[in-house]
Amino acid sequence: MTSHAAFLPAIGVVVARGGTPWELAALQSIVLATSLAYHRQGERPGAVARVEGSLAKALFAYGAAQTFLNSPSPDALAVESVLFAATLASFLATNLYPASYERWHAAGLHVVPGAWSTAVACTHASLLPALPWL
């Protein structure tokens, strides 16, 4: 469960940058809450698992869109592409080889995506228009 802390820096960076990209902080906060709920309930199949899995995949798709469609520089694209690939490889490995789940889940599906989202939070503009209260 402590590996979920890797998702917090990106949220902090968005706050420090004045709310840009706001949708990253919003989506990541929701994913973090549902992931914690999923793990606390013993990772059982059911509604929480379906919601958490769907939201995590949405965050992955958001990260891919930011990386490949909105990259602010070739350096950012290079770093984020490596983190994208590592996240994808971890997801595939833990799903295709369930015996690898315990070994790779925390690093590959929490720490690496947390680093990826932090990289996006540091340099990217929002993909969506700003909300009036932000």
Short mmCIF file of C-alpha atoms in Angstrom, two decimals:
data_model
loop_
_atom_site.label_atom_id
_atom_site.label_comp_id
_atom_site.label_asym_id
_atom_site.label_seq_id
_atom_site.Cartn_x
_atom_site.Cartn_y
_atom_site.Cartn_z
CA MET A 1 0.00 0.00 0.00
CA THR A 2 2.86 2.39 0.68
CA SER A 3 3.83 2.34 -3.01
CA HIS A 4 0.70 4.42 -3.64
CA ALA A 5 2.65 7.38 -2.25
CA ALA A 6 4.34 7.52 -5.67
CA PHE A 7 1.13 9.08 -7.03
CA LEU A 8 1.26 12.06 -4.66
CA PRO A 9 4.15 14.12 -6.14
CA ALA A 10 2.31 14.75 -9.42
CA ILE A 11 -0.68 16.11 -7.54
CA GLY A 12 1.63 18.39 -5.55
CA VAL A 13 3.36 19.59 -8.71
CA VAL A 14 0.01 20.48 -10.30
CA VAL A 15 -0.94 22.47 -7.19
CA ALA A 16 2.47 24.20 -7.20
CA ARG A 17 2.03 25.07 -10.87
CA GLY A 18 -1.28 26.79 -10.18
CA GLY A 19 -3.50 23.93 -11.29
CA THR A 20 -1.87 22.93 -14.58
CA PRO A 21 -2.65 20.31 -15.82
CA TRP A 22 -5.69 20.26 -13.54
CA GLU A 23 -7.25 17.19 -15.11
CA LEU A 24 -4.17 15.11 -14.20
CA ALA A 25 -4.53 15.97 -10.52
CA ALA A 26 -8.27 15.29 -10.60
CA LEU A 27 -7.99 11.95 -12.38
CA GLN A 28 -4.98 10.83 -10.38
CA SER A 29 -6.68 11.69 -7.08
CA ILE A 30 -9.70 9.59 -8.02
CA VAL A 31 -7.51 6.70 -9.18
CA LEU A 32 -5.51 6.87 -5.96
CA ALA A 33 -8.64 6.74 -3.80
CA THR A 34 -10.18 3.83 -5.71
CA SER A 35 -6.89 1.93 -5.82
CA LEU A 36 -6.48 2.23 -2.07
CA ALA A 37 -10.07 1.03 -1.61
CA TYR A 38 -9.43 -1.92 -3.94
CA HIS A 39 -6.30 -2.98 -2.08
CA ARG A 40 -7.89 -2.49 1.36
CA GLN A 41 -10.78 -4.76 0.45
CA GLY A 42 -8.35 -7.54 -0.44
CA GLU A 43 -8.21 -7.06 -4.23
CA ARG A 44 -11.43 -9.04 -4.64
CA PRO A 45 -13.36 -9.06 -7.92
CA GLY A 46 -16.44 -6.87 -7.91
CA ALA A 47 -17.63 -3.33 -8.42
CA VAL A 48 -14.66 -1.65 -6.73
CA ALA A 49 -12.24 -3.70 -8.85
CA ARG A 50 -14.08 -2.80 -12.06
CA VAL A 51 -14.21 0.92 -11.22
CA GLU A 52 -10.56 1.01 -10.11
CA GLY A 53 -9.41 -0.87 -13.22
CA SER A 54 -11.39 1.39 -15.54
CA LEU A 55 -10.09 4.56 -13.90
CA ALA A 56 -6.50 3.29 -13.91
CA LYS A 57 -6.80 2.56 -17.64
CA ALA A 58 -8.26 6.04 -18.19
CA LEU A 59 -5.25 7.54 -16.38
CA PHE A 60 -2.95 5.44 -18.58
CA ALA A 61 -4.73 6.66 -21.74
CA TYR A 62 -4.51 10.25 -20.45
CA GLY A 63 -0.78 9.84 -19.86
CA ALA A 64 -0.31 8.40 -23.35
CA ALA A 65 -2.22 11.33 -24.87
CA GLN A 66 -0.12 13.84 -22.95
CA THR A 67 3.12 12.03 -23.85
CA PHE A 68 2.51 11.46 -27.54
CA LEU A 69 0.17 14.34 -28.46
CA ASN A 70 1.17 17.17 -26.15
CA SER A 71 4.85 16.73 -25.33
CA PRO A 72 6.53 20.09 -24.74
CA SER A 73 9.98 18.93 -25.89
CA PRO A 74 11.92 16.02 -27.38
CA ASP A 75 13.55 15.43 -23.98
CA ALA A 76 10.18 15.17 -22.24
CA LEU A 77 8.95 12.84 -24.97
CA ALA A 78 11.99 10.58 -24.54
CA VAL A 79 11.70 10.33 -20.75
CA GLU A 80 7.94 9.87 -20.76
CA SER A 81 8.10 7.29 -23.57
CA VAL A 82 10.38 5.11 -21.44
CA LEU A 83 8.01 5.42 -18.46
CA PHE A 84 5.02 4.68 -20.72
CA ALA A 85 6.73 1.55 -22.05
CA ALA A 86 7.69 0.36 -18.55
CA THR A 87 4.14 0.87 -17.30
CA LEU A 88 2.70 -0.99 -20.29
CA ALA A 89 5.19 -3.83 -19.91
CA SER A 90 4.34 -4.14 -16.21
CA PHE A 91 0.62 -4.22 -16.92
CA LEU A 92 1.04 -6.88 -19.59
CA ALA A 93 3.40 -8.97 -17.48
CA THR A 94 1.19 -8.94 -14.39
CA ASN A 95 -1.90 -9.80 -16.45
CA LEU A 96 -0.39 -12.38 -18.78
CA TYR A 97 1.69 -13.98 -16.02
CA PRO A 98 -0.35 -13.68 -12.82
CA ALA A 99 2.45 -15.30 -10.82
CA SER A 100 4.47 -12.10 -11.43
CA TYR A 101 1.79 -9.86 -9.87
CA GLU A 102 3.17 -9.75 -6.33
CA ARG A 103 6.69 -9.15 -7.55
CA TRP A 104 6.00 -6.40 -10.10
CA HIS A 105 2.70 -4.76 -9.19
CA ALA A 106 3.96 -2.12 -6.73
CA ALA A 107 6.98 -1.01 -8.77
CA GLY A 108 5.48 -1.38 -12.22
CA LEU A 109 1.95 -0.18 -11.59
CA HIS A 110 2.49 2.37 -8.82
CA VAL A 111 6.06 3.69 -8.70
CA VAL A 112 6.74 3.88 -12.45
CA PRO A 113 3.35 5.42 -13.32
CA GLY A 114 3.80 7.83 -10.42
CA ALA A 115 7.12 8.96 -11.90
CA TRP A 116 5.50 9.21 -15.34
CA SER A 117 2.64 11.36 -14.07
CA THR A 118 5.09 13.56 -12.17
CA ALA A 119 7.08 14.10 -15.37
CA VAL A 120 3.86 15.09 -17.16
CA ALA A 121 2.82 17.36 -14.29
CA CYS A 122 6.17 19.19 -14.37
CA THR A 123 6.10 20.39 -17.96
CA HIS A 124 2.80 19.78 -19.74
CA ALA A 125 -0.10 22.09 -20.44
CA SER A 126 -3.65 20.92 -19.81
CA LEU A 127 -5.44 18.95 -22.49
CA LEU A 128 -8.77 20.37 -21.33
CA PRO A 129 -9.82 23.98 -20.84
CA ALA A 130 -9.40 25.45 -17.38
CA LEU A 131 -12.37 25.35 -15.07
CA PRO A 132 -13.66 28.76 -13.97
CA TRP A 133 -12.91 28.12 -10.28
CA LEU A 134 -9.28 27.09 -10.92
#
